C-alpha positions as protocol buffer text, in pm:
chain_id: "A"
residue {
  index: 1
  type: MET
  ca { x: -6780 y: 23459 z: 9201 }
}
residue {
  index: 2
  type: THR
  ca { x: -7095 y: 23659 z: 9246 }
}
residue {
  index: 3
  type: ASP
  ca { x: -7298 y: 23704 z: 9536 }
}
residue {
  index: 4
  type: HIS
  ca { x: -7561 y: 23527 z: 9446 }
}
residue {
  index: 5
  type: VAL
  ca { x: -7685 y: 23189 z: 9645 }
}
residue {
  index: 6
  type: HIS
  ca { x: -7943 y: 22971 z: 9551 }
}
residue {
  index: 7
  type: ALA
  ca { x: -8130 y: 22695 z: 9736 }
}
residue {
  index: 8
  type: TYR
  ca { x: -8115 y: 22445 z: 9438 }
}
residue {
  index: 9
  type: GLY
  ca { x: -8169 y: 22039 z: 9502 }
}
residue {
  index: 10
  type: PRO
  ca { x: -7951 y: 21846 z: 9398 }
}
residue {
  index: 11
  type: THR
  ca { x: -7931 y: 21738 z: 9036 }
}
residue {
  index: 12
  type: GLY
  ca { x: -8039 y: 21384 z: 8899 }
}
residue {
  index: 13
  type: SER
  ca { x: -7871 y: 21189 z: 8617 }
}
residue {
  index: 14
  type: GLY
  ca { x: -7914 y: 21313 z: 8286 }
}
residue {
  index: 15
  type: THR
  ca { x: -7975 y: 21679 z: 8366 }
}
residue {
  index: 16
  type: VAL
  ca { x: -7709 y: 21837 z: 8206 }
}
residue {
  index: 17
  type: LEU
  ca { x: -7674 y: 21834 z: 7842 }
}
residue {
  index: 18
  type: LEU
  ca { x: -7313 y: 21897 z: 7670 }
}
residue {
  index: 19
  type: ASP
  ca { x: -7320 y: 22055 z: 7336 }
}
residue {
  index: 20
  type: LEU
  ca { x: -6953 y: 21917 z: 7234 }
}
residue {
  index: 21
  type: GLY
  ca { x: -6785 y: 21919 z: 6877 }
}
residue {
  index: 22
  type: GLY
  ca { x: -6643 y: 22174 z: 6606 }
}
residue {
  index: 23
  type: ASP
  ca { x: -6497 y: 22454 z: 6829 }
}
residue {
  index: 24
  type: THR
  ca { x: -6757 y: 22404 z: 7127 }
}
residue {
  index: 25
  type: GLY
  ca { x: -6691 y: 22257 z: 7490 }
}
residue {
  index: 26
  type: ALA
  ca { x: -6779 y: 22253 z: 7826 }
}
residue {
  index: 27
  type: LEU
  ca { x: -6653 y: 22330 z: 8147 }
}
residue {
  index: 28
  type: ILE
  ca { x: -6660 y: 22158 z: 8480 }
}
residue {
  index: 29
  type: ILE
  ca { x: -6563 y: 22374 z: 8796 }
}
residue {
  index: 30
  type: TYR
  ca { x: -6486 y: 22101 z: 9111 }
}
residue {
  index: 31
  type: THR
  ca { x: -6586 y: 22265 z: 9443 }
}
residue {
  index: 32
  type: GLY
  ca { x: -6618 y: 22148 z: 9826 }
}
residue {
  index: 33
  type: ARG
  ca { x: -6981 y: 22113 z: 9950 }
}
residue {
  index: 34
  type: GLN
  ca { x: -6937 y: 22493 z: 10114 }
}
residue {
  index: 35
  type: LEU
  ca { x: -6971 y: 22648 z: 9771 }
}
residue {
  index: 36
  type: LEU
  ca { x: -7323 y: 22476 z: 9727 }
}
residue {
  index: 37
  type: GLY
  ca { x: -7543 y: 22744 z: 9555 }
}
residue {
  index: 38
  type: ARG
  ca { x: -7303 y: 22992 z: 9502 }
}
residue {
  index: 39
  type: GLU
  ca { x: -7239 y: 23148 z: 9133 }
}
residue {
  index: 40
  type: ILE
  ca { x: -6875 y: 23129 z: 8975 }
}
residue {
  index: 41
  type: GLU
  ca { x: -6800 y: 23360 z: 8652 }
}
residue {
  index: 42
  type: ILE
  ca { x: -6612 y: 23303 z: 8424 }
}
residue {
  index: 43
  type: SER
  ca { x: -6480 y: 23513 z: 8093 }
}
residue {
  index: 44
  type: PRO
  ca { x: -6249 y: 23469 z: 7800 }
}
residue {
  index: 45
  type: LEU
  ca { x: -5901 y: 23546 z: 7918 }
}
residue {
  index: 46
  type: GLY
  ca { x: -5817 y: 23923 z: 7859 }
}
residue {
  index: 47
  type: GLU
  ca { x: -6160 y: 24012 z: 7834 }
}
residue {
  index: 48
  type: ASP
  ca { x: -6232 y: 24108 z: 8218 }
}
residue {
  index: 49
  type: ASP
  ca { x: -6438 y: 24402 z: 8157 }
}
residue {
  index: 50
  type: ARG
  ca { x: -6687 y: 24210 z: 7924 }
}
residue {
  index: 51
  type: PRO
  ca { x: -7005 y: 24073 z: 8077 }
}
residue {
  index: 52
  type: ARG
  ca { x: -6885 y: 23701 z: 8252 }
}
residue {
  index: 53
  type: THR
  ca { x: -7098 y: 23344 z: 8206 }
}
residue {
  index: 54
  type: HIS
  ca { x: -7144 y: 23241 z: 8548 }
}
residue {
  index: 55
  type: ALA
  ca { x: -7303 y: 22861 z: 8645 }
}
residue {
  index: 56
  type: ALA
  ca { x: -7432 y: 22791 z: 9039 }
}
residue {
  index: 57
  type: VAL
  ca { x: -7247 y: 22519 z: 9196 }
}
residue {
  index: 58
  type: ARG
  ca { x: -7493 y: 22199 z: 9252 }
}
residue {
  index: 59
  type: GLU
  ca { x: -7452 y: 21873 z: 9387 }
}
residue {
  index: 60
  type: ARG
  ca { x: -7446 y: 21599 z: 9171 }
}
residue {
  index: 61
  type: PRO
  ca { x: -7510 y: 21278 z: 9292 }
}
residue {
  index: 62
  type: VAL
  ca { x: -7309 y: 20976 z: 9170 }
}
residue {
  index: 63
  type: GLN
  ca { x: -7270 y: 20634 z: 9194 }
}
residue {
  index: 64
  type: ASP
  ca { x: -7020 y: 20629 z: 9446 }
}
residue {
  index: 65
  type: GLY
  ca { x: -7186 y: 20918 z: 9657 }
}
residue {
  index: 66
  type: THR
  ca { x: -7176 y: 21325 z: 9557 }
}
residue {
  index: 67
  type: PHE
  ca { x: -6969 y: 21587 z: 9434 }
}
residue {
  index: 68
  type: HIS
  ca { x: -7014 y: 21966 z: 9396 }
}
residue {
  index: 69
  type: SER
  ca { x: -6952 y: 22089 z: 9062 }
}
residue {
  index: 70
  type: ALA
  ca { x: -7055 y: 22415 z: 8826 }
}
residue {
  index: 71
  type: VAL
  ca { x: -7122 y: 22322 z: 8488 }
}
residue {
  index: 72
  type: TYR
  ca { x: -7097 y: 22545 z: 8181 }
}
residue {
  index: 73
  type: PRO
  ca { x: -7240 y: 22326 z: 7923 }
}
residue {
  index: 74
  type: ASP
  ca { x: -7185 y: 22513 z: 7581 }
}
residue {
  index: 75
  type: LEU
  ca { x: -6865 y: 22730 z: 7533 }
}
residue {
  index: 76
  type: PRO
  ca { x: -6648 y: 22842 z: 7255 }
}
residue {
  index: 77
  type: ALA
  ca { x: -6283 y: 22717 z: 7273 }
}
residue {
  index: 78
  type: GLY
  ca { x: -6070 y: 22899 z: 7422 }
}
residue {
  index: 79
  type: LEU
  ca { x: -5903 y: 23033 z: 7783 }
}
residue {
  index: 80
  type: TYR
  ca { x: -6095 y: 23112 z: 8036 }
}
residue {
  index: 81
  type: THR
  ca { x: -6034 y: 23313 z: 8348 }
}
residue {
  index: 82
  type: VAL
  ca { x: -6225 y: 23182 z: 8611 }
}
residue {
  index: 83
  type: TRP
  ca { x: -6301 y: 23470 z: 8899 }
}
residue {
  index: 84
  type: TRP
  ca { x: -6270 y: 23407 z: 9282 }
}
residue {
  index: 85
  type: ASP
  ca { x: -6473 y: 23695 z: 9336 }
}
residue {
  index: 86
  type: GLU
  ca { x: -6564 y: 24000 z: 9162 }
}
residue {
  index: 87
  type: THR
  ca { x: -6206 y: 24123 z: 9073 }
}
residue {
  index: 88
  type: GLN
  ca { x: -5960 y: 23847 z: 9118 }
}
residue {
  index: 89
  type: PRO
  ca { x: -5920 y: 23537 z: 8961 }
}
residue {
  index: 90
  type: ALA
  ca { x: -5914 y: 23176 z: 9102 }
}
residue {
  index: 91
  type: GLY
  ca { x: -5701 y: 23052 z: 8798 }
}
residue {
  index: 92
  type: ALA
  ca { x: -5750 y: 23017 z: 8400 }
}
residue {
  index: 93
  type: VAL
  ca { x: -5834 y: 22689 z: 8214 }
}
residue {
  index: 94
  type: THR
  ca { x: -5838 y: 22606 z: 7868 }
}
residue {
  index: 95
  type: VAL
  ca { x: -6146 y: 22463 z: 7698 }
}
residue {
  index: 96
  type: THR
  ca { x: -6093 y: 22251 z: 7350 }
}
residue {
  index: 97
  type: GLY
  ca { x: -6368 y: 22230 z: 7101 }
}
residue {
  index: 98
  type: GLY
  ca { x: -6572 y: 21869 z: 7153 }
}
residue {
  index: 99
  type: GLY
  ca { x: -6376 y: 21840 z: 7492 }
}
residue {
  index: 100
  type: VAL
  ca { x: -6454 y: 21854 z: 7868 }
}
residue {
  index: 101
  type: ALA
  ca { x: -6211 y: 22087 z: 8053 }
}
residue {
  index: 102
  type: GLU
  ca { x: -6208 y: 22054 z: 8439 }
}
residue {
  index: 103
  type: PHE
  ca { x: -6137 y: 22274 z: 8718 }
}
residue {
  index: 104
  type: VAL
  ca { x: -6027 y: 22222 z: 9069 }
}
residue {
  index: 105
  type: TRP
  ca { x: -6186 y: 22526 z: 9284 }
}
residue {
  index: 106
  type: PRO
  ca { x: -5856 y: 22625 z: 9496 }
}
residue {
  index: 107
  type: THR
  ca { x: -5912 y: 22448 z: 9892 }
}
residue {
  index: 108
  type: SER
  ca { x: -5782 y: 22804 z: 10076 }
}
residue {
  index: 109
  type: ASP
  ca { x: -5985 y: 23063 z: 10226 }
}
residue {
  index: 110
  type: SER
  ca { x: -5858 y: 23330 z: 9960 }
}
residue {
  index: 111
  type: PRO
  ca { x: -5737 y: 23358 z: 9613 }
}
residue {
  index: 112
  type: PRO
  ca { x: -5450 y: 23195 z: 9474 }
}
residue {
  index: 113
  type: THR
  ca { x: -5177 y: 23409 z: 9443 }
}
residue {
  index: 114
  type: ASP
  ca { x: -4904 y: 23403 z: 9116 }
}
């Protein structure tokens, strides 16, 4: 997770377009409200030193209330590291072509240990 914090408003219905199919999938990282506006970084597993992809946590209204998440709409299929901060991983997730992977952000105040 980077130190960048953004003041985005809630996203409306239909504002995120997912590009799914073939070897392309998507990832949704569910968080709590406390991460609203924070950017969460991901990278292909084992490629820790390469540039990372990031997305901001946004409030997303749904029929039964709201949830908070970061969405990565068009990722090549593969294993990804989800970064807690610049050096510590929060976990790993598999993105499959044509599918939407989901990752739930850890609820503790420190990164998970192996």
